[in-house]
Amino acid sequence: MFPNFTGRAGGKRKVDLSGQRNANPWAAASSTSSNSTVARAQAEREKRHQDKERLKAARRIQRVYRGYRVRRELRGSRRRVLDQLYQNEGTANRSAEALPLMLSVYQTSKSDDHQRLYRLCQDLLHDDFCAFDLIPKDQELFRLRWLARIVLKTLKQLPAHSMDAQATVFLETLCNIAQRRANAIEPALGEYYQVIGEYCRRWEPSCSLRQQLLGDLVAIPLRVIPQSAYPEFAYSFLTQRDITLFESNIALFFPHIDTDRLADSLGDGNPDGSRSAERKEDLLWLLAHLVALQRAKQQGSTQLRPPKALYSLVAALSTEIRAAYSTTEPRGSTEDEVVAQGLPPYVSNQLASLTDRVAISGLLERLALKNDDSDLDEASSLAGYVLTLVYCFPNLGDEIRMRLFLADLPSKSGRLPALKYLWSAINRLPFFQKITSSVDATLDILRQTSSVSATPGIASDSPWHQQWRTILLFLELFVFVLKLMDDNEFFEALRSSAVVDESSTRLRASGLGLNDLKRLSLFLKHLGFVLHYNAADILNEARSMNSVDVWSTPSTRTKKSPKSLKSANPIITAGIDMRSFRGLVTTAVKMLYERDSRLQFLPQDHWLMTSKFDMEGFMSAVVLEEQRQRELREQSDDETDADNDSEQETAMDVDYPGYRTAAGQRRSLYAQMESLKAQRKQVAREAHRAQVGPKLEILRNMPFVIPFDMRVRIFRKFVYLDKLQRRGGHVDADSWRASQIDEVADFFRGGLGAHSSRLSKHQAKIQRGKVFEGAMDAFWPLEEGLKEPIQITFQDEFGLTEAGIDGGGVTKEFLTSVTNEAFTTQSLFVTNSNNAYYPNPAALDQRKEVLRAAGVRENSEEWQVSMTDLLKQYEFLGRIIGKCMYEGILIDVVFTGFFLLKWATGLGSLDSSRANLNDLREQDESLYQGMLTLKNYKGDVEQDFSLDFTIEDQVSAPGEPGTRSVTRKLIPNGDKMSVTNENRLLYISKVAQHRLLVQPYAQTRAFLRGLGIIIDPSWLSMFNQNELQRLVGGDSAPVDVEDLRANTAYGGVYQIGDDGEEHPTIKLFWEVLHELDESEKKDVLKYVTSTPRAPLLGFAQLNPPFSIRDGGQDQDRLPSASTCVNLLKLPQYRTAKVLKEKLLYAVTSGAGFDLS
């Protein structure tokens, strides 16, 4: 029937022995059946295991509970026995029976046990601890330790401000335990001193009995078991805050405390790396209490050795102390003390005492005694401590330096001024000798930071730290002396034959000779170069080292995270971090260079270091670094904008910095931490910037090692690249305008409606006579957009538009007119005796006088608007000066040197190193002479001058006769501090700082902010004050007539033909110009270009170029000029005599100026 049938109608039946039921016995077996079987077996085994574990757990719980129930019943029975003992009054030896019962049943959580322990302690005190006399000696120590432990736990449990009677009994019990067997409390010493500190905080300091009790509790372990007691006393007791009873009765405690042993127990190291805010706060209290103990000890002796640990603690906390004291204010009008921001008053007062006259004088006396080799270690520590104080207390730094300056230190040749003594010391140091001789050796020395940064404390004994402490202390003092030393004293000291006698001033006696200054300048140049050029290498070496936190106890010491070790600002020595170290060296080398640039005393090219660079490719390398750093800045724009938002000037922020109210200045501890975080971010950004731009760092911080001409070319290249980027490749003004017109045309063709052309914002109609006002109204909103080309149309006094097209010449005339009007009619700037300009220091006060006279309420909205508007004028003028520099337009304005020195800082600075006596001379000769008289006065300054630390500023309303004097304090409570022979140098320094920095601060800051919008401050930092003046106004060198001739353009009949010959009148012109003397040449140049100086890189850089065209054939006609386009219109004179006569007449009379 079925021919293909083989006899098998289906597959074989599958038999599954796994136990699974299958509805179809002929279906294929499941491929997962074996896995399911294994999984089921595992699950069943796990269930059996869990059942066993539950059974074991139940048995364990039952066993524990049975034990707990038995112990509870046993404790209950023993408590009943204990209570029965105390129900019977006057039972003999009751304490002996109660003691073992109490030790076996006591539980901290049971309040009834507190009462039972209280009764037992009363019995023990009453029986003079006779219960322990009956105990075998091998058990006595154990029971005493157990009793001490439960008493300590009870004391910690007692509520504050209650149970004072119980607390007294418990503390007396502890005291008796310590007296009987001090080692009984040794295992719990940390808890012991924590409890004592707690009750020093709780109890009022007026009770003499409590004072005595706590004093004994503190003293007994220190006397009996000092080795283990002193560390715990320091870390568990002295780190506690507000232990009022101890702080108020320090005289009661200190006789029992060996401060030297306490200091030795702390160790001599210095922590490195980051810490939590809580731990740092503990160390601040430890430092404050250590200072208080040291001061109490010194009241009985003046020859005590200040402990190294005190120095190391100050160094360890230098960042926190500096942040707290960076801006200090008097606490009130009737109090002299200074309160640090965010610090508790007690800590603030104790830390401030480190800088008082007695403390510093004592340190210097100790330093004076350390003049032999055996005492070099301690002398180095003392020097490091003074250095750390200068760093930690920036507002008191000058006072510390002054006291050091006034000290005479012993040497083999007799007593020397401190500066000479330190100079003699550093000359013998191997570091100084190696760095002076070779810049390459400097990098090797600084790389050692990595091997010593683990112990950067001022108490470190390594030669590395000892040498750097001495060097840095010398530099601190050298910078201070250089600020106060006028040029006469400085150059008198240069003469090696100068003899210092009794009639010599102390400053002159402290001066260095010429050979000494050469050695010092080499040392500073090499050191500063490596610190900036190789900063990335040095930081990478320092980051590679771990450090141990020696201030943490074994229980609190933790492993630091790698992130905490990647500090961009490692500590170098004595609490001085890398940033401060580099800043001090840079300040010293710049001040020495500025003195040499003003009155040269070092050899020509002494400062250059071109051998360290490939000068052929230097410019291209610098440009590449600038582009990299620009990318970094763009990436961090958000952070920078957030920082700058807080920097904006308001009318509330235009007063005198340093004299605002304490309420307005004092910040919380949280704010300090945020400030520190911001500083660390800034340091990290600087480190990254140094890594990608070492050559730029040199140009910004030590530009004098590169030739001036090269720096000018780099500046011009930076400006050109900035124009190229901002203008989309269209650097030329006309090309840029054309590109903008094309963009607008494309926009309209797209049918997107009306569009406000970008060009319209850069165009303005300016009325003559109101050029500055009109310019500010038109271009203030542009801000950085002022860098783009602007187009000006002038209107006369009647509002009629002047004919002409602005091809660049009218813009130049506009910019020079704005500057001329601002400097001559706006009262924004004033001049010194040499007609050099600087911001009017009294401008804000004068505006306030005007507002008061108009009846405007102080700090009202109208008042704020007016004050802010004044600062806007300064900022806008800064933008205009920047625009002139950006476009290469020279202006005939001379600024004072001290004002130009601030240009590189961008937003101004209150850095006191930027105010010295010679700068004061440039501002106010009469005030300078008065300061010289005071400085050199031989009599009693306090008696004869009757001065205090205040100054009177003269204020007058513009255009009104008479002035009003405003008295201002130079320091907090300056009206209560007299000027004496000892502190007169500090007074002179503060006067210079007030006149040069503080009084014109807001005006200078506003001007520099405007200047910085157009010209990057880092570009300006490549030049010193004299070079900046040349950059603004041109080269003051003699006029190079041949260079001018080679770069002159001719028009009209004067245009040179194919034969290359000049017109006869042109030949006569150059003959006459050669014959003129230098002043006449400059007058001609100013007549044509509006400035008597040539561009820095020659007349090829003059924009527009110097041009001459014919002015007709009338021999009686005078030459005329269009200064806006640097054009001289010269008639075709036939003789040199007539040409010279007419030219000089036109130049000297000012006739013939016009616009075309």
CSV table of N, CA and C in Angstrom, one decimal, residues 280-372:
chain,number,residue,atom,x,y,z
A,280,LYS,N,42.4,71.2,61.1
A,280,LYS,CA,43.1,72.4,61.1
A,280,LYS,C,42.6,73.3,62.3
A,281,GLU,N,41.3,73.3,62.5
A,281,GLU,CA,40.8,74.1,63.6
A,281,GLU,C,41.4,73.6,64.9
A,282,ASP,N,41.5,72.3,65.1
A,282,ASP,CA,42.1,71.7,66.3
A,282,ASP,C,43.5,72.2,66.5
A,283,LEU,N,44.3,72.2,65.4
A,283,LEU,CA,45.7,72.7,65.5
A,283,LEU,C,45.8,74.2,65.8
A,284,LEU,N,44.8,74.9,65.3
A,284,LEU,CA,44.8,76.4,65.7
A,284,LEU,C,44.6,76.6,67.2
A,285,TRP,N,43.7,75.8,67.8
A,285,TRP,CA,43.5,75.9,69.2
A,285,TRP,C,44.8,75.4,70.0
A,286,LEU,N,45.4,74.3,69.5
A,286,LEU,CA,46.6,73.9,70.1
A,286,LEU,C,47.7,74.9,70.0
A,287,LEU,N,47.8,75.6,68.9
A,287,LEU,CA,48.8,76.7,68.8
A,287,LEU,C,48.5,77.8,69.7
A,288,ALA,N,47.2,78.2,69.8
A,288,ALA,CA,46.9,79.3,70.7
A,288,ALA,C,47.2,79.0,72.1
A,289,HIS,N,46.9,77.8,72.6
A,289,HIS,CA,47.2,77.5,74.0
A,289,HIS,C,48.7,77.3,74.2
A,290,LEU,N,49.4,76.8,73.2
A,290,LEU,CA,50.8,76.8,73.3
A,290,LEU,C,51.5,78.1,73.5
A,291,VAL,N,50.9,79.1,72.7
A,291,VAL,CA,51.4,80.5,72.8
A,291,VAL,C,51.1,81.1,74.1
A,292,ALA,N,49.9,80.8,74.6
A,292,ALA,CA,49.6,81.3,76.0
A,292,ALA,C,50.5,80.8,77.0
A,293,LEU,N,50.8,79.5,77.0
A,293,LEU,CA,51.7,78.9,78.0
A,293,LEU,C,53.1,79.5,77.9
A,294,GLN,N,53.5,79.7,76.6
A,294,GLN,CA,54.9,80.2,76.4
A,294,GLN,C,55.0,81.6,76.9
A,295,ARG,N,53.9,82.4,76.7
A,295,ARG,CA,53.9,83.8,77.2
A,295,ARG,C,53.9,83.8,78.7
A,296,ALA,N,53.1,83.0,79.3
A,296,ALA,CA,53.1,82.9,80.8
A,296,ALA,C,54.5,82.5,81.4
A,297,LYS,N,55.1,81.6,80.7
A,297,LYS,CA,56.5,81.2,81.1
A,297,LYS,C,57.5,82.3,81.0
A,298,GLN,N,57.4,83.1,79.9
A,298,GLN,CA,58.3,84.2,79.7
A,298,GLN,C,58.2,85.3,80.6
A,299,GLN,N,57.1,85.4,81.3
A,299,GLN,CA,56.9,86.5,82.2
A,299,GLN,C,57.9,86.4,83.4
A,300,GLY,N,58.3,85.2,83.7
A,300,GLY,CA,59.2,85.0,84.8
A,300,GLY,C,60.7,84.9,84.3
A,301,SER,N,60.9,84.8,83.0
A,301,SER,CA,62.3,84.7,82.5
A,301,SER,C,62.3,85.2,81.1
A,302,THR,N,63.4,85.9,80.7
A,302,THR,CA,63.5,86.5,79.4
A,302,THR,C,64.5,85.6,78.5
A,303,GLN,N,65.1,84.6,79.1
A,303,GLN,CA,66.0,83.8,78.4
A,303,GLN,C,65.5,82.4,78.1
A,304,LEU,N,64.2,82.2,78.1
A,304,LEU,CA,63.7,80.9,77.8
A,304,LEU,C,63.9,80.6,76.3
A,305,ARG,N,64.0,79.3,76.0
A,305,ARG,CA,64.1,78.9,74.6
A,305,ARG,C,62.8,78.7,74.0
A,306,PRO,N,62.4,79.5,73.1
A,306,PRO,CA,61.1,79.2,72.4
A,306,PRO,C,61.1,77.9,71.7
A,307,PRO,N,60.1,77.0,71.9
A,307,PRO,CA,60.2,75.6,71.4
A,307,PRO,C,60.1,75.6,69.9
A,308,LYS,N,60.8,74.6,69.3
A,308,LYS,CA,60.7,74.5,67.8
A,308,LYS,C,59.3,74.1,67.4
A,309,ALA,N,58.6,73.3,68.2
A,309,ALA,CA,57.2,72.9,67.9
A,309,ALA,C,56.3,74.1,67.6
A,310,LEU,N,56.5,75.2,68.4
A,310,LEU,CA,55.7,76.4,68.2
A,310,LEU,C,56.0,77.0,66.8
A,311,TYR,N,57.3,77.0,66.4
A,311,TYR,CA,57.6,77.4,65.0
A,311,TYR,C,57.0,76.5,64.0
A,312,SER,N,57.1,75.2,64.2
A,312,SER,CA,56.5,74.3,63.2
A,312,SER,C,55.0,74.3,63.1
A,313,LEU,N,54.3,74.5,64.2
A,313,LEU,CA,52.9,74.7,64.2
A,313,LEU,C,52.5,75.9,63.4
A,314,VAL,N,53.2,77.0,63.6
A,314,VAL,CA,52.9,78.2,62.8
A,314,VAL,C,53.1,77.9,61.3
A,315,ALA,N,54.2,77.2,61.0
A,315,ALA,CA,54.4,76.9,59.6
A,315,ALA,C,53.4,76.0,59.1
A,316,ALA,N,52.9,75.0,59.9
A,316,ALA,CA,51.9,74.1,59.4
A,316,ALA,C,50.6,74.7,59.1
A,317,LEU,N,50.3,75.8,59.9
A,317,LEU,CA,49.0,76.5,59.7
A,317,LEU,C,49.2,77.8,59.0
A,318,SER,N,50.3,78.0,58.3
A,318,SER,CA,50.6,79.3,57.7
A,318,SER,C,49.5,79.7,56.7
A,319,THR,N,49.0,78.8,55.9
A,319,THR,CA,48.0,79.1,54.9
A,319,THR,C,46.7,79.6,55.6
A,320,GLU,N,46.3,78.9,56.7
A,320,GLU,CA,45.0,79.3,57.4
A,320,GLU,C,45.2,80.7,58.1
A,321,ILE,N,46.4,80.8,58.7
A,321,ILE,CA,46.7,82.1,59.5
A,321,ILE,C,46.7,83.2,58.5
A,322,ARG,N,47.4,83.0,57.4
A,322,ARG,CA,47.5,84.1,56.4
A,322,ARG,C,46.1,84.5,55.8
A,323,ALA,N,45.3,83.5,55.6
A,323,ALA,CA,43.9,83.8,55.1
A,323,ALA,C,43.1,84.6,56.1
A,324,ALA,N,43.3,84.2,57.4
A,324,ALA,CA,42.6,84.9,58.4
A,324,ALA,C,43.1,86.4,58.6
A,325,TYR,N,44.4,86.6,58.5
A,325,TYR,CA,44.9,87.9,58.8
A,325,TYR,C,45.2,88.7,57.5
A,326,SER,N,44.8,88.2,56.4
A,326,SER,CA,45.1,89.0,55.1
A,326,SER,C,44.4,90.3,55.1
A,327,THR,N,43.2,90.4,55.8
A,327,THR,CA,42.5,91.7,55.9
A,327,THR,C,42.0,91.8,57.3
A,328,THR,N,42.6,92.6,58.1
A,328,THR,CA,42.2,92.8,59.5
A,328,THR,C,41.6,94.1,59.8
A,329,GLU,N,40.8,94.2,60.8
A,329,GLU,CA,40.1,95.4,61.1
A,329,GLU,C,40.1,95.6,62.6
A,330,PRO,N,40.1,96.8,63.1
A,330,PRO,CA,40.0,97.0,64.6
A,330,PRO,C,38.6,96.6,65.0
A,331,ARG,N,38.6,95.9,66.2
A,331,ARG,CA,37.3,95.4,66.7
A,331,ARG,C,36.3,96.5,67.0
A,332,GLY,N,36.8,97.6,67.4
A,332,GLY,CA,35.9,98.7,67.7
A,332,GLY,C,36.7,100.0,67.8
A,333,SER,N,36.0,101.1,67.9
A,333,SER,CA,36.6,102.4,67.9
A,333,SER,C,37.4,102.6,69.1
A,334,THR,N,37.1,101.9,70.2
A,334,THR,CA,37.8,102.1,71.5
A,334,THR,C,38.8,101.0,71.8
A,335,GLU,N,38.9,100.0,70.9
A,335,GLU,CA,39.8,98.9,71.2
A,335,GLU,C,41.0,98.9,70.2
A,336,ASP,N,42.1,98.5,70.7
A,336,ASP,CA,43.3,98.5,69.9
A,336,ASP,C,43.6,97.1,69.2
A,337,GLU,N,43.0,96.1,69.8
A,337,GLU,CA,43.3,94.7,69.3
A,337,GLU,C,42.7,94.5,67.9
A,338,VAL,N,43.4,93.7,67.2
A,338,VAL,CA,43.0,93.4,65.8
A,338,VAL,C,42.4,92.0,65.8
A,339,VAL,N,41.2,91.9,65.1
A,339,VAL,CA,40.5,90.6,65.1
A,339,VAL,C,40.7,90.0,63.7
A,340,ALA,N,41.2,88.7,63.7
A,340,ALA,CA,41.3,88.0,62.4
A,340,ALA,C,40.0,87.5,61.9
A,341,GLN,N,39.8,87.5,60.6
A,341,GLN,CA,38.6,87.0,60.0
A,341,GLN,C,38.3,85.6,60.3
A,342,GLY,N,37.2,85.2,60.9
A,342,GLY,CA,36.8,83.8,61.0
A,342,GLY,C,37.4,83.1,62.2
A,343,LEU,N,38.4,83.7,62.9
A,343,LEU,CA,39.0,83.0,64.0
A,343,LEU,C,38.3,83.4,65.3
A,344,PRO,N,38.2,82.5,66.2
A,344,PRO,CA,37.7,82.8,67.6
A,344,PRO,C,38.5,83.9,68.2
A,345,PRO,N,37.9,84.8,69.0
A,345,PRO,CA,38.7,85.9,69.6
A,345,PRO,C,39.9,85.5,70.4
A,346,TYR,N,39.8,84.4,71.1
A,346,TYR,CA,41.0,83.9,71.9
A,346,TYR,C,42.1,83.5,71.0
A,347,VAL,N,41.8,82.7,70.0
A,347,VAL,CA,42.9,82.3,69.1
A,347,VAL,C,43.5,83.5,68.3
A,348,SER,N,42.6,84.4,67.9
A,348,SER,CA,43.1,85.6,67.2
A,348,SER,C,44.0,86.4,68.1
A,349,ASN,N,43.7,86.7,69.3
A,349,ASN,CA,44.5,87.5,70.2
A,349,ASN,C,45.8,86.8,70.5
A,350,GLN,N,45.8,85.5,70.7
A,350,GLN,CA,47.0,84.8,71.0
A,350,GLN,C,48.0,84.8,69.8
A,351,LEU,N,47.4,84.6,68.6
A,351,LEU,CA,48.3,84.6,67.4
A,351,LEU,C,48.8,86.0,67.2
A,352,ALA,N,48.0,87.0,67.4
A,352,ALA,CA,48.5,88.4,67.2
A,352,ALA,C,49.6,88.7,68.1
A,353,SER,N,49.7,88.1,69.3
A,353,SER,CA,50.8,88.3,70.3
A,353,SER,C,52.1,87.8,69.8
A,354,LEU,N,52.1,86.9,68.8
A,354,LEU,CA,53.4,86.5,68.2
A,354,LEU,C,54.1,87.6,67.5
A,355,THR,N,53.4,88.6,67.1
A,355,THR,CA,54.1,89.7,66.4
A,355,THR,C,54.3,91.0,67.2
A,356,ASP,N,54.0,90.9,68.5
A,356,ASP,CA,54.1,92.2,69.2
A,356,ASP,C,55.6,92.5,69.4
A,357,ARG,N,55.9,93.7,69.9
A,357,ARG,CA,57.2,94.1,70.0
A,357,ARG,C,58.1,93.3,70.9
A,358,VAL,N,57.5,92.9,72.1
A,358,VAL,CA,58.3,92.1,73.0
A,358,VAL,C,58.7,90.7,72.4
A,359,ALA,N,57.7,90.1,71.7
A,359,ALA,CA,58.0,88.8,71.1
A,359,ALA,C,59.1,88.9,70.0
A,360,ILE,N,58.9,89.8,69.1
A,360,ILE,CA,59.9,89.9,68.0
A,360,ILE,C,61.3,90.3,68.6
A,361,SER,N,61.3,91.3,69.6
A,361,SER,CA,62.6,91.7,70.2
A,361,SER,C,63.3,90.5,70.8
A,362,GLY,N,62.5,89.7,71.5
A,362,GLY,CA,63.1,88.5,72.1
A,362,GLY,C,63.7,87.5,71.1
A,363,LEU,N,63.0,87.3,70.0
A,363,LEU,CA,63.5,86.5,69.0
A,363,LEU,C,64.8,87.0,68.4
A,364,LEU,N,64.9,88.3,68.2
A,364,LEU,CA,66.1,88.9,67.6
A,364,LEU,C,67.2,88.8,68.6
A,365,GLU,N,66.9,88.9,69.9
A,365,GLU,CA,68.0,88.8,70.9
A,365,GLU,C,68.5,87.3,70.8
A,366,ARG,N,67.6,86.4,70.7
A,366,ARG,CA,68.1,85.0,70.6
A,366,ARG,C,68.9,84.8,69.4
A,367,LEU,N,68.4,85.4,68.2
A,367,LEU,CA,69.2,85.2,67.0
A,367,LEU,C,70.5,85.9,67.1
A,368,ALA,N,70.6,87.0,67.8
A,368,ALA,CA,71.9,87.7,67.9
A,368,ALA,C,72.9,86.8,68.7
A,369,LEU,N,72.4,86.0,69.6
A,369,LEU,CA,73.3,85.2,70.4
A,369,LEU,C,73.8,83.9,69.7
A,370,LYS,N,73.2,83.6,68.6
A,370,LYS,CA,73.6,82.4,67.8
A,370,LYS,C,74.6,82.7,66.8
A,371,ASN,N,75.8,82.9,67.2
A,371,ASN,CA,76.8,83.3,66.2
A,371,ASN,C,78.0,82.3,66.1
A,372,ASP,N,77.8,81.1,66.7
A,372,ASP,CA,78.9,80.1,66.5
A,372,ASP,C,78.3,78.9,65.8
